[in-house]
CSV table of C-alpha atoms in Angstrom, one decimal:
chain,number,residue,atom,x,y,z
A,7,UNK,CA,160.7,55.0,110.4
A,8,UNK,CA,164.3,54.6,109.4
A,9,UNK,CA,163.6,52.5,106.4
A,10,UNK,CA,159.9,52.7,105.9
A,11,UNK,CA,160.0,55.8,103.8
A,12,UNK,CA,158.3,55.1,100.5
A,13,UNK,CA,158.9,57.0,97.3
A,14,UNK,CA,155.5,57.3,95.5
A,15,UNK,CA,156.0,58.0,91.9
A,16,UNK,CA,152.3,58.1,91.3
A,17,UNK,CA,149.2,57.4,93.4
A,18,UNK,CA,145.5,57.0,93.1
A,19,UNK,CA,143.6,58.7,95.9
A,20,UNK,CA,140.4,56.6,95.9
A,21,UNK,CA,138.8,53.4,94.7
A,22,UNK,CA,136.9,55.4,92.0
A,23,UNK,CA,140.2,56.6,90.6
A,24,UNK,CA,141.5,53.0,90.7
A,25,UNK,CA,138.6,51.9,88.6
A,26,UNK,CA,139.0,54.8,86.2
A,27,UNK,CA,142.6,53.8,85.7
A,28,UNK,CA,141.6,50.4,84.5
A,29,UNK,CA,139.5,51.7,81.6
A,30,UNK,CA,142.3,52.2,79.1
A,31,UNK,CA,143.3,48.5,79.6
A,32,UNK,CA,139.9,47.0,79.0
A,33,UNK,CA,140.5,46.9,75.3
A,34,UNK,CA,142.5,44.2,73.5
A,35,UNK,CA,146.0,45.2,72.3
A,36,UNK,CA,147.7,47.8,74.6
A,37,UNK,CA,151.0,49.1,73.4
A,38,UNK,CA,153.2,51.7,75.1
A,39,UNK,CA,156.2,53.2,73.3
A,40,UNK,CA,158.8,54.8,75.5
A,41,UNK,CA,161.1,57.5,74.1
A,42,UNK,CA,163.3,57.1,77.1
A,43,UNK,CA,164.0,53.4,76.5
A,44,UNK,CA,163.9,53.7,72.7
A,45,UNK,CA,162.1,50.3,72.5
A,46,UNK,CA,158.5,49.5,71.9
A,47,UNK,CA,156.8,47.5,74.7
A,48,UNK,CA,153.7,45.4,73.9
A,49,UNK,CA,151.8,44.0,76.8
A,50,UNK,CA,149.3,41.2,76.4
A,51,UNK,CA,145.9,41.9,77.8
A,52,UNK,CA,143.9,39.1,79.3
A,53,UNK,CA,140.2,38.8,78.9
A,54,UNK,CA,138.1,38.5,82.1
A,55,UNK,CA,137.5,34.8,81.3
A,56,UNK,CA,141.2,34.0,80.9
A,57,UNK,CA,142.0,35.8,84.1
A,58,UNK,CA,139.3,33.7,85.9
A,59,UNK,CA,141.0,30.6,84.6
A,60,UNK,CA,144.3,31.7,86.0
A,61,UNK,CA,142.8,32.5,89.3
A,62,UNK,CA,141.0,29.1,89.4
A,63,UNK,CA,144.2,27.3,88.5
A,64,UNK,CA,146.2,29.0,91.2
A,65,UNK,CA,143.6,28.4,93.9
A,66,UNK,CA,141.2,25.6,93.2
A,67,UNK,CA,139.8,25.9,96.7
A,68,UNK,CA,138.6,29.4,96.2
A,69,UNK,CA,135.3,28.5,94.6
A,70,UNK,CA,133.6,31.7,95.8
A,71,UNK,CA,135.9,34.1,94.1
A,72,UNK,CA,134.3,37.5,93.7
A,73,UNK,CA,134.5,38.9,90.2
A,74,UNK,CA,134.0,42.4,91.5
A,75,UNK,CA,137.4,42.3,93.3
A,76,UNK,CA,139.1,41.8,89.9
A,77,UNK,CA,140.8,45.2,89.9
A,78,UNK,CA,144.5,45.6,90.8
A,79,UNK,CA,147.4,43.3,91.1
A,80,UNK,CA,150.7,44.0,92.9
A,81,UNK,CA,154.0,42.8,91.4
A,82,UNK,CA,156.9,43.2,93.9
A,83,UNK,CA,160.5,42.8,92.7
A,84,UNK,CA,162.7,41.7,95.6
A,85,UNK,CA,166.1,42.7,96.9
A,86,UNK,CA,167.3,44.7,93.9
A,87,UNK,CA,170.7,46.4,94.2
A,88,UNK,CA,170.6,50.2,94.2
A,89,UNK,CA,173.3,50.6,91.5
A,90,UNK,CA,173.5,53.8,89.5
A,91,UNK,CA,173.7,54.1,85.7
A,92,UNK,CA,174.0,56.9,83.2
A,93,UNK,CA,172.3,54.7,80.6
A,94,UNK,CA,168.9,56.2,81.3
A,95,UNK,CA,170.0,59.8,80.9
A,96,UNK,CA,168.2,61.4,78.0
A,97,UNK,CA,171.1,63.6,77.1
A,98,UNK,CA,173.8,60.9,77.2
A,99,UNK,CA,171.9,57.9,75.9
A,100,UNK,CA,174.0,55.6,73.7
A,101,UNK,CA,171.8,53.0,72.0
A,102,UNK,CA,174.9,50.8,71.5
A,103,UNK,CA,175.3,50.3,75.3
A,104,UNK,CA,173.3,47.9,77.4
A,105,UNK,CA,170.8,49.5,79.8
A,106,UNK,CA,171.6,48.7,83.4
A,107,UNK,CA,168.5,48.2,85.6
A,108,UNK,CA,168.6,50.0,88.9
A,109,UNK,CA,165.6,50.7,91.2
A,110,UNK,CA,165.0,54.2,89.8
A,111,UNK,CA,165.2,53.0,86.2
A,112,UNK,CA,162.9,50.1,86.9
A,113,UNK,CA,160.4,52.3,88.7
A,114,UNK,CA,160.3,54.7,85.7
A,115,UNK,CA,159.9,51.8,83.3
A,116,UNK,CA,157.1,50.3,85.2
A,117,UNK,CA,155.2,53.6,85.2
A,118,UNK,CA,155.7,54.0,81.5
A,119,UNK,CA,154.2,50.6,80.7
A,120,UNK,CA,151.1,51.3,82.7
A,121,UNK,CA,151.6,50.9,86.4
A,122,UNK,CA,149.1,52.8,88.5
A,123,UNK,CA,151.7,53.4,91.2
A,124,UNK,CA,155.2,52.4,92.1
A,125,UNK,CA,157.0,52.4,95.4
A,126,UNK,CA,160.5,51.8,96.6
A,127,UNK,CA,161.2,50.3,100.1
A,128,UNK,CA,164.1,49.0,102.0
A,129,UNK,CA,164.6,45.2,101.6
A,130,UNK,CA,166.6,45.1,104.9
A,131,UNK,CA,164.1,46.9,107.1
A,132,UNK,CA,164.2,45.7,110.7
A,133,UNK,CA,167.1,43.4,110.0
A,134,UNK,CA,170.8,43.6,111.2
A,135,UNK,CA,171.7,44.6,107.6
A,136,UNK,CA,169.5,47.7,107.7
A,137,UNK,CA,171.4,50.8,106.7
A,138,UNK,CA,169.1,53.9,107.2
A,139,UNK,CA,169.2,56.6,104.6
A,140,UNK,CA,166.2,58.5,106.0
A,141,UNK,CA,165.9,58.6,109.8
A,142,UNK,CA,163.4,60.0,112.3
A,143,UNK,CA,165.1,62.1,115.0
A,144,UNK,CA,166.4,59.8,117.7
A,145,UNK,CA,169.6,58.2,118.8
A,146,UNK,CA,171.3,56.6,115.9
A,147,UNK,CA,174.7,55.0,115.1
A,148,UNK,CA,175.6,54.7,111.4
A,149,UNK,CA,178.6,55.0,109.1
A,150,UNK,CA,178.7,58.0,106.8
A,151,UNK,CA,180.2,56.6,103.6
A,152,UNK,CA,181.1,60.0,102.4
A,153,UNK,CA,183.3,61.0,105.3
A,154,UNK,CA,184.1,57.5,106.4
A,155,UNK,CA,183.4,58.3,110.0
A,156,UNK,CA,181.1,56.8,112.6
A,157,UNK,CA,178.2,59.0,113.7
A,158,UNK,CA,177.0,58.1,117.2
A,159,UNK,CA,174.3,59.4,119.5
A,160,UNK,CA,173.2,62.3,117.2
A,161,UNK,CA,169.9,63.2,115.8
A,162,UNK,CA,169.5,62.9,112.0
A,163,UNK,CA,166.8,63.3,109.5
A,164,UNK,CA,168.5,62.8,106.2
A,165,UNK,CA,171.9,61.3,106.2
A,166,UNK,CA,174.5,62.1,103.5
A,167,UNK,CA,174.2,60.5,100.1
A,168,UNK,CA,175.6,57.1,100.1
A,169,UNK,CA,178.1,55.6,97.6
A,170,UNK,CA,175.2,53.3,96.4
A,171,UNK,CA,173.1,56.2,95.1
A,172,UNK,CA,171.2,59.3,96.0
A,173,UNK,CA,169.3,58.4,99.2
A,174,UNK,CA,168.5,54.9,98.1
A,175,UNK,CA,169.0,51.9,100.3
A,176,UNK,CA,171.6,49.3,99.4
A,177,UNK,CA,168.9,46.7,98.6
A,178,UNK,CA,165.4,47.6,97.7
A,179,UNK,CA,162.0,46.1,96.9
A,180,UNK,CA,160.1,47.8,94.1
A,181,UNK,CA,156.3,47.3,94.2
A,182,UNK,CA,154.0,48.2,91.3
A,183,UNK,CA,150.3,48.1,91.0
A,184,UNK,CA,148.9,47.0,87.6
A,185,UNK,CA,145.4,46.5,86.3
A,186,UNK,CA,144.7,42.8,86.8
A,187,UNK,CA,143.8,42.6,83.1
A,188,UNK,CA,147.5,42.8,82.1
A,189,UNK,CA,149.3,39.6,81.8
A,190,UNK,CA,152.1,39.3,84.4
A,191,UNK,CA,154.3,37.2,82.2
A,192,UNK,CA,154.3,39.8,79.4
A,193,UNK,CA,155.3,42.4,81.9
A,194,UNK,CA,158.2,40.3,83.0
A,195,UNK,CA,159.2,39.5,79.4
A,196,UNK,CA,159.2,43.2,78.5
A,197,UNK,CA,161.3,44.0,81.5
A,198,UNK,CA,163.9,41.3,80.5
A,199,UNK,CA,163.9,42.5,76.9
A,200,UNK,CA,164.3,46.2,77.7
A,201,UNK,CA,167.0,45.8,80.3
A,202,UNK,CA,168.7,42.9,78.5
A,203,UNK,CA,168.5,40.6,81.6
A,204,UNK,CA,169.6,37.0,81.4
A,205,UNK,CA,166.9,36.0,83.8
A,206,UNK,CA,163.9,37.7,85.5
A,207,UNK,CA,164.5,39.3,88.9
A,208,UNK,CA,162.8,37.6,91.9
A,209,UNK,CA,159.3,38.8,92.3
A,210,UNK,CA,156.0,38.0,93.9
A,211,UNK,CA,152.4,38.6,92.7
A,212,UNK,CA,149.5,39.4,95.0
A,213,UNK,CA,146.0,40.7,94.4
A,214,UNK,CA,145.2,44.1,95.9
A,215,UNK,CA,142.1,43.8,98.0
A,216,UNK,CA,139.1,45.7,96.7
A,217,UNK,CA,138.1,48.0,99.6
A,218,UNK,CA,137.1,51.5,100.3
A,219,UNK,CA,140.6,52.9,100.9
A,220,UNK,CA,139.5,56.3,102.1
A,221,UNK,CA,137.4,54.6,104.8
A,222,UNK,CA,140.3,52.3,105.6
A,223,UNK,CA,142.7,55.2,106.1
A,224,UNK,CA,140.1,57.2,108.1
A,225,UNK,CA,139.5,54.2,110.5
A,226,UNK,CA,143.2,54.0,111.2
A,227,UNK,CA,143.5,57.8,111.9
A,228,UNK,CA,142.2,58.2,115.4
A,229,UNK,CA,141.6,61.5,117.3
A,230,UNK,CA,144.9,63.1,118.5
A,231,UNK,CA,145.0,64.1,122.2
A,232,UNK,CA,147.9,66.3,123.5
A,233,UNK,CA,148.9,65.0,126.9
A,234,UNK,CA,149.6,68.3,128.8
A,235,UNK,CA,147.7,71.0,127.0
A,236,UNK,CA,144.7,68.7,126.5
A,237,UNK,CA,143.8,69.7,123.0
A,238,UNK,CA,141.6,67.2,121.1
A,239,UNK,CA,142.3,67.3,117.4
A,240,UNK,CA,139.5,65.5,115.6
A,241,UNK,CA,138.6,65.1,112.0
A,242,UNK,CA,135.2,65.3,110.3
A,243,UNK,CA,134.6,61.5,110.3
A,244,UNK,CA,135.3,61.1,114.0
A,245,UNK,CA,132.2,60.3,116.0
A,246,UNK,CA,131.8,61.8,119.5
A,247,UNK,CA,132.0,58.3,121.0
A,248,UNK,CA,135.4,57.8,119.4
A,249,UNK,CA,136.6,61.1,120.7
A,250,UNK,CA,135.4,60.3,124.2
A,251,UNK,CA,137.2,56.9,124.1
A,252,UNK,CA,140.5,58.6,123.1
A,253,UNK,CA,140.2,61.1,125.9
A,254,UNK,CA,139.4,58.3,128.4
A,255,UNK,CA,142.5,56.4,127.2
A,256,UNK,CA,144.7,59.4,127.7
A,257,UNK,CA,143.4,60.0,131.2
A,258,UNK,CA,144.0,56.3,132.0
A,259,UNK,CA,147.6,56.6,130.8
A,260,UNK,CA,148.1,59.8,132.8
A,261,UNK,CA,146.7,58.1,135.9
A,262,UNK,CA,149.0,55.2,135.5
A,263,UNK,CA,152.0,57.4,135.0
A,264,UNK,CA,151.1,59.5,138.1
A,265,UNK,CA,150.7,56.4,140.3
A,266,UNK,CA,154.1,55.1,139.1
A,267,UNK,CA,155.7,58.4,140.0
A,268,UNK,CA,154.1,58.4,143.4
A,269,UNK,CA,155.4,54.9,144.0
A,270,UNK,CA,158.9,56.1,143.1
A,271,UNK,CA,158.7,58.7,145.9
A,272,UNK,CA,157.4,56.2,148.4
A,273,UNK,CA,154.3,55.7,150.5
A,274,UNK,CA,153.4,56.5,154.1
A,275,UNK,CA,151.0,54.5,156.2
A,276,UNK,CA,148.5,56.0,158.7
A,277,UNK,CA,146.6,53.1,160.3
A,278,UNK,CA,144.8,51.2,157.7
A,279,UNK,CA,145.0,54.0,155.1
A,280,UNK,CA,147.8,54.2,152.6
A,281,UNK,CA,148.6,57.8,151.4
A,282,UNK,CA,150.5,58.3,148.2
A,283,UNK,CA,152.5,61.5,148.0
A,284,UNK,CA,155.0,63.2,145.7
A,285,UNK,CA,157.4,65.7,147.2
A,286,UNK,CA,157.9,67.4,143.9
A,287,UNK,CA,154.2,68.3,143.5
A,288,UNK,CA,153.4,70.4,146.5
A,289,UNK,CA,150.8,72.4,144.6
A,290,UNK,CA,148.5,70.6,142.3
A,291,UNK,CA,147.8,72.4,139.1
A,292,UNK,CA,144.3,73.5,138.3
A,293,UNK,CA,142.5,70.8,136.3
A,294,UNK,CA,142.2,71.8,132.6
A,295,UNK,CA,139.2,71.0,130.5
A,296,UNK,CA,139.7,69.5,127.0
A,297,UNK,CA,139.6,71.9,124.1
A,298,UNK,CA,138.3,70.4,120.9
A,299,UNK,CA,139.5,71.5,117.4
A,300,UNK,CA,138.2,70.0,114.2
A,301,UNK,CA,140.6,69.9,111.3
A,302,UNK,CA,140.5,69.1,107.6
A,303,UNK,CA,144.2,68.9,107.1
A,304,UNK,CA,144.3,68.4,103.3
A,305,UNK,CA,147.7,69.3,102.0
A,306,UNK,CA,148.5,71.7,104.8
A,307,UNK,CA,150.9,70.8,107.6
A,308,UNK,CA,149.6,70.7,111.2
A,309,UNK,CA,147.4,67.9,112.2
A,310,UNK,CA,148.9,67.1,115.6
A,311,UNK,CA,150.7,63.9,114.7
A,312,UNK,CA,154.1,65.4,114.6
A,313,UNK,CA,156.0,66.2,117.8
A,314,UNK,CA,156.6,69.8,116.8
A,315,UNK,CA,152.9,70.5,116.5
A,316,UNK,CA,152.3,69.1,120.0
A,317,UNK,CA,155.2,71.1,121.5
A,318,UNK,CA,153.8,74.3,120.0
A,319,UNK,CA,150.3,73.4,121.2
A,320,UNK,CA,151.5,73.0,124.8
A,321,UNK,CA,153.3,76.4,124.5
A,322,UNK,CA,150.2,78.0,123.1
A,323,UNK,CA,147.9,76.9,125.9
A,324,UNK,CA,150.4,77.8,128.7
A,325,UNK,CA,151.2,81.3,127.4
A,326,UNK,CA,147.6,82.1,126.4
A,327,UNK,CA,146.2,81.0,129.8
A,328,UNK,CA,149.0,83.0,131.5
A,329,UNK,CA,147.8,86.2,129.8
A,330,UNK,CA,144.2,85.4,130.6
A,331,UNK,CA,144.9,84.8,134.3
A,332,UNK,CA,146.7,88.2,134.4
A,333,UNK,CA,143.4,89.8,133.2
A,334,UNK,CA,144.8,90.8,129.8
A,335,UNK,CA,141.8,92.2,128.0
A,336,UNK,CA,143.1,91.8,124.4
A,337,UNK,CA,145.6,89.4,123.0
A,338,UNK,CA,147.3,89.6,119.6
A,339,UNK,CA,148.5,86.2,118.4
A,340,UNK,CA,150.4,85.5,115.2
A,341,UNK,CA,151.2,82.0,113.8
A,342,UNK,CA,154.0,82.5,111.2
A,343,UNK,CA,154.0,79.5,108.9
A,344,UNK,CA,150.4,78.7,109.8
A,345,UNK,CA,149.8,75.6,107.7
A,346,UNK,CA,146.4,74.2,108.7
A,347,UNK,CA,146.0,77.1,111.1
A,348,UNK,CA,145.9,74.7,114.1
A,349,UNK,CA,148.0,76.9,116.4
A,350,UNK,CA,146.1,80.1,115.8
A,351,UNK,CA,142.8,78.2,116.1
A,352,UNK,CA,144.0,76.6,119.3
A,353,UNK,CA,144.8,80.0,120.9
A,354,UNK,CA,141.4,81.4,119.9
A,355,UNK,CA,139.6,78.3,121.2
A,356,UNK,CA,141.4,78.6,124.6
A,357,UNK,CA,140.2,82.2,124.9
A,358,UNK,CA,136.7,81.2,123.8
A,359,UNK,CA,136.4,78.4,126.3
A,360,UNK,CA,137.9,80.5,129.1
A,361,UNK,CA,135.3,83.2,128.5
A,362,UNK,CA,132.5,80.7,128.5
A,363,UNK,CA,133.7,79.3,131.9
A,364,UNK,CA,134.2,82.7,133.3
A,365,UNK,CA,130.7,83.9,132.2
A,366,UNK,CA,129.1,81.0,134.1
A,367,UNK,CA,131.2,81.7,137.3
A,368,UNK,CA,131.1,85.5,137.2
A,369,UNK,CA,128.3,86.7,135.0
A,370,UNK,CA,129.1,90.4,135.4
A,371,UNK,CA,132.9,90.2,134.9
A,372,UNK,CA,134.6,91.5,131.8
A,373,UNK,CA,135.8,89.0,129.2
A,374,UNK,CA,139.0,88.8,127.2
A,375,UNK,CA,139.3,88.8,123.4
A,376,UNK,CA,141.9,87.7,121.0
A,377,UNK,CA,143.0,88.5,117.4
A,378,UNK,CA,144.7,85.6,115.7
A,379,UNK,CA,146.7,86.1,112.5
A,380,UNK,CA,148.2,83.4,110.3
A,381,UNK,CA,151.1,84.1,107.8
A,382,UNK,CA,151.8,81.5,105.2
A,383,UNK,CA,153.5,81.4,101.8
A,384,UNK,CA,151.3,78.6,100.5
A,385,UNK,CA,148.0,79.9,99.2
A,386,UNK,CA,146.4,76.5,99.3
A,387,UNK,CA,147.2,76.3,103.0
A,388,UNK,CA,145.7,79.7,103.6
A,389,UNK,CA,142.4,78.5,102.2
A,390,UNK,CA,142.5,75.4,104.3
A,391,UNK,CA,143.3,77.5,107.5
A,392,UNK,CA,140.4,79.8,106.7
A,393,UNK,CA,138.0,76.9,106.3
A,394,UNK,CA,139.3,75.3,109.5
A,395,UNK,CA,138.8,78.5,111.5
A,396,UNK,CA,135.2,78.7,110.2
A,397,UNK,CA,134.6,75.0,111.2
A,398,UNK,CA,135.7,75.8,114.7
A,399,UNK,CA,133.7,79.0,115.1
A,400,UNK,CA,136.7,81.2,115.7
A,401,UNK,CA,138.1,84.2,113.9
A,402,UNK,CA,141.5,83.9,112.3
A,403,UNK,CA,142.8,86.0,109.4
A,404,UNK,CA,145.4,84.4,107.2
A,405,UNK,CA,147.7,86.2,104.8
A,406,UNK,CA,150.7,85.9,102.5
A,407,UNK,CA,153.8,87.4,104.1
A,408,UNK,CA,154.9,90.9,103.4
A,409,UNK,CA,157.0,90.6,100.2
A,410,UNK,CA,159.7,92.9,101.6
A,411,UNK,CA,160.5,90.3,104.3
A,412,UNK,CA,161.1,87.4,101.9
A,413,UNK,CA,164.2,85.8,100.5
A,414,UNK,CA,164.4,85.1,96.8
A,415,UNK,CA,163.1,81.6,97.0
A,416,UNK,CA,160.1,82.5,99.2
A,417,UNK,CA,159.4,85.6,97.1
A,418,UNK,CA,159.1,83.6,93.9
A,419,UNK,CA,156.6,81.3,95.6
A,420,UNK,CA,154.5,84.2,96.8
A,421,UNK,CA,154.6,86.0,93.5
A,422,UNK,CA,153.4,82.9,91.6
A,423,UNK,CA,150.6,82.5,94.2
A,424,UNK,CA,149.5,86.1,93.7
A,425,UNK,CA,149.4,85.7,89.9
A,426,UNK,CA,147.0,82.7,89.9
A,427,UNK,CA,143.4,83.4,89.3
A,428,UNK,CA,142.2,80.9,91.9
A,429,UNK,CA,144.1,82.8,94.6
A,430,UNK,CA,142.2,86.0,93.9
A,431,UNK,CA,141.2,87.6,97.3
A,432,UNK,CA,144.2,86.3,99.2
A,433,UNK,CA,146.1,89.3,100.5
A,434,UNK,CA,149.5,90.0,101.9
A,435,UNK,CA,149.9,90.9,105.6
A,436,UNK,CA,148.3,94.4,105.9
A,437,UNK,CA,150.4,97.3,107.3
A,438,UNK,CA,148.4,97.6,110.5
A,439,UNK,CA,149.3,93.9,111.3
A,440,UNK,CA,152.8,94.1,110.1
A,441,UNK,CA,154.6,95.6,113.1
A,442,UNK,CA,155.4,95.1,116.8
A,443,UNK,CA,151.8,94.4,117.9
A,444,UNK,CA,151.8,90.8,118.9
A,445,UNK,CA,151.8,89.4,122.4
A,446,UNK,CA,152.5,85.9,121.3
A,447,UNK,CA,154.2,84.6,118.2
A,448,UNK,CA,154.4,80.9,117.2
A,449,UNK,CA,156.5,79.6,114.3
A,450,UNK,CA,156.7,75.9,113.6
A,451,UNK,CA,158.8,75.8,110.5
A,452,UNK,CA,162.4,74.4,110.1
A,453,UNK,CA,165.7,75.4,111.6
A,454,UNK,CA,167.2,77.0,108.6
A,455,UNK,CA,164.3,79.3,107.6
A,456,UNK,CA,163.8,80.2,111.3
A,457,UNK,CA,167.4,81.4,111.5
A,458,UNK,CA,166.8,83.7,108.5
A,459,UNK,CA,163.5,84.8,109.9
A,460,UNK,CA,164.9,86.0,113.2
A,461,UNK,CA,164.7,89.8,112.4
A,462,UNK,CA,161.3,89.4,110.7
A,463,UNK,CA,159.7,87.7,113.7
A,464,UNK,CA,161.4,90.1,116.0
A,465,UNK,CA,159.8,93.0,114.1
A,466,UNK,CA,156.3,91.5,114.9
A,467,UNK,CA,156.6,90.9,118.6
A,468,UNK,CA,156.0,93.7,121.1
A,469,UNK,CA,158.4,94.3,124.0
A,470,UNK,CA,157.7,91.7,126.7
A,471,UNK,CA,155.9,89.5,124.1
A,472,UNK,CA,156.8,85.8,123.9
A,473,UNK,CA,157.9,83.6,121.0
A,474,UNK,CA,157.7,79.9,120.6
A,475,UNK,CA,159.7,78.2,117.9
A,476,UNK,CA,159.7,74.6,116.7
A,477,UNK,CA,160.5,72.4,113.7
A,478,UNK,CA,164.0,72.3,115.2
A,479,UNK,CA,166.1,69.2,115.9
A,480,UNK,CA,168.1,69.0,119.1
A,481,UNK,CA,171.4,69.3,117.2
A,482,UNK,CA,170.1,72.4,115.4
A,483,UNK,CA,168.9,74.2,118.5
A,484,UNK,CA,172.1,76.0,119.2
A,485,UNK,CA,172.1,77.9,115.9
A,486,UNK,CA,168.5,78.9,116.3
A,487,UNK,CA,169.0,80.1,119.9
A,488,UNK,CA,172.0,82.1,118.8
A,489,UNK,CA,170.1,83.8,116.0
A,490,UNK,CA,167.3,84.9,118.3
A,491,UNK,CA,169.4,86.0,121.3
A,492,UNK,CA,170.1,89.3,119.5
A,493,UNK,CA,166.4,90.2,119.8
A,494,UNK,CA,165.0,88.2,122.7
A,495,UNK,CA,165.8,87.6,126.3
A,496,UNK,CA,166.1,84.2,128.0
A,497,UNK,CA,166.2,82.3,124.7
A,498,UNK,CA,166.4,78.6,125.5
A,499,UNK,CA,165.2,75.1,124.7
A,500,UNK,CA,162.1,74.9,126.9
A,501,UNK,CA,160.8,71.4,125.9
A,502,UNK,CA,161.8,68.4,123.9
A,503,UNK,CA,160.0,65.4,122.3
A,504,UNK,CA,161.6,62.6,120.3
A,505,UNK,CA,164.6,64.7,119.3
A,506,UNK,CA,162.6,67.8,118.4
A,507,UNK,CA,162.7,70.9,120.6
A,508,UNK,CA,160.7,73.9,121.5
A,509,UNK,CA,162.7,77.2,121.8
A,510,UNK,CA,161.2,80.1,123.7
A,511,UNK,CA,162.1,83.7,124.4
A,512,UNK,CA,160.8,87.1,125.6
A,513,UNK,CA,161.1,90.2,123.4
A,514,UNK,CA,163.6,92.8,124.6
């Protein structure tokens, strides 16, 4: 997604909110005065009848035009240069100077005159002229304009600021959604007047389809299946049939991959029978059953779409099952930076399903138990993780971190959270859970905070306990490994997916 990152300056989350946004514009004579631009902007509002005339004149063949779809219209300004200007600076504004239109200034202006949303995208996306500013981890080759050197075959998330601006592409498209009751020509005229343009920039106008956008997004968000650990991450709107179809598709892909691998190692013939074999898989692993987890992600990170979550889920299942097979009666698990709670819920679900299977096979055998704890600085995420645990019928306790373990930035976040009335009842990690009591510790955060948290996480893991870290790019792995080598044995990159890595270790 090198160039598909979109800056949303405002958004409407549902069709209902869209309709609500139109109400101020249903009256005749809408005027917005912007202190920033120091010029009044008057937009002409069309009546419904005049809008119908325009639609009819533009498309005489569309005789069955549905009046109910008369809601939003998109104006897209094309291939704008990402030039910078100090003219829009409140503190240094000089009314005698002309205002230079750049993509940021245009976006702010469009919002001020009544746009429901504005987005900035790369005009050169998927073309030879594409020059990524934001980049997903992966091999890339690009010129760093700051250091004037060529960066090749490295993994990058955010490249250095370019000469053209602060993380803005060289040429951009700016798309704005306006109520269809506003006259497009008056919007363009006000833009030309405000920015003193000799001519209007290139633009297109399209109607925004009237649809249930929530349903549209949900239909495109299919169940997520982890390939090796066989977790099924489903969401409340997923029907069982859709989940089954996703599992069948995963099994089909795995079967095809296995057959391809077997062909690579050759075949042997015995009479009329062809036997496939793979010399590298002398012992076939025990077949795992799928473990289902239902999530309501909300604003919390951890829905399984990102490679780091999948890497951690694989580690959670492997290490939890390893303890269960060694007849460990009680497992303490902590997810530091819990987000949606998916990792702690996954560990508890593995133990639950293991016990159910064992009870059927050995009715009189003893069962294992697990205590899962989540630590998170975001109080909203704590509430989401608590709700997700209840939905899945597992016990997971989520807390704010011990304030003595926090740096200044994290401490300020936690203190603000504790002062809000809505967060009443959310507690910090209790003393009995704030020590070297955990058999397993997962932390899917980012490289920089993980380095700083090395002594904190080490203080939670018992001797012989295991740690799994992700949120780390391949090029950042060395610094994270170095930070944890002081406290853990055999610290290494254990797995990798799309430039992200999983780092594991065993507590000394």
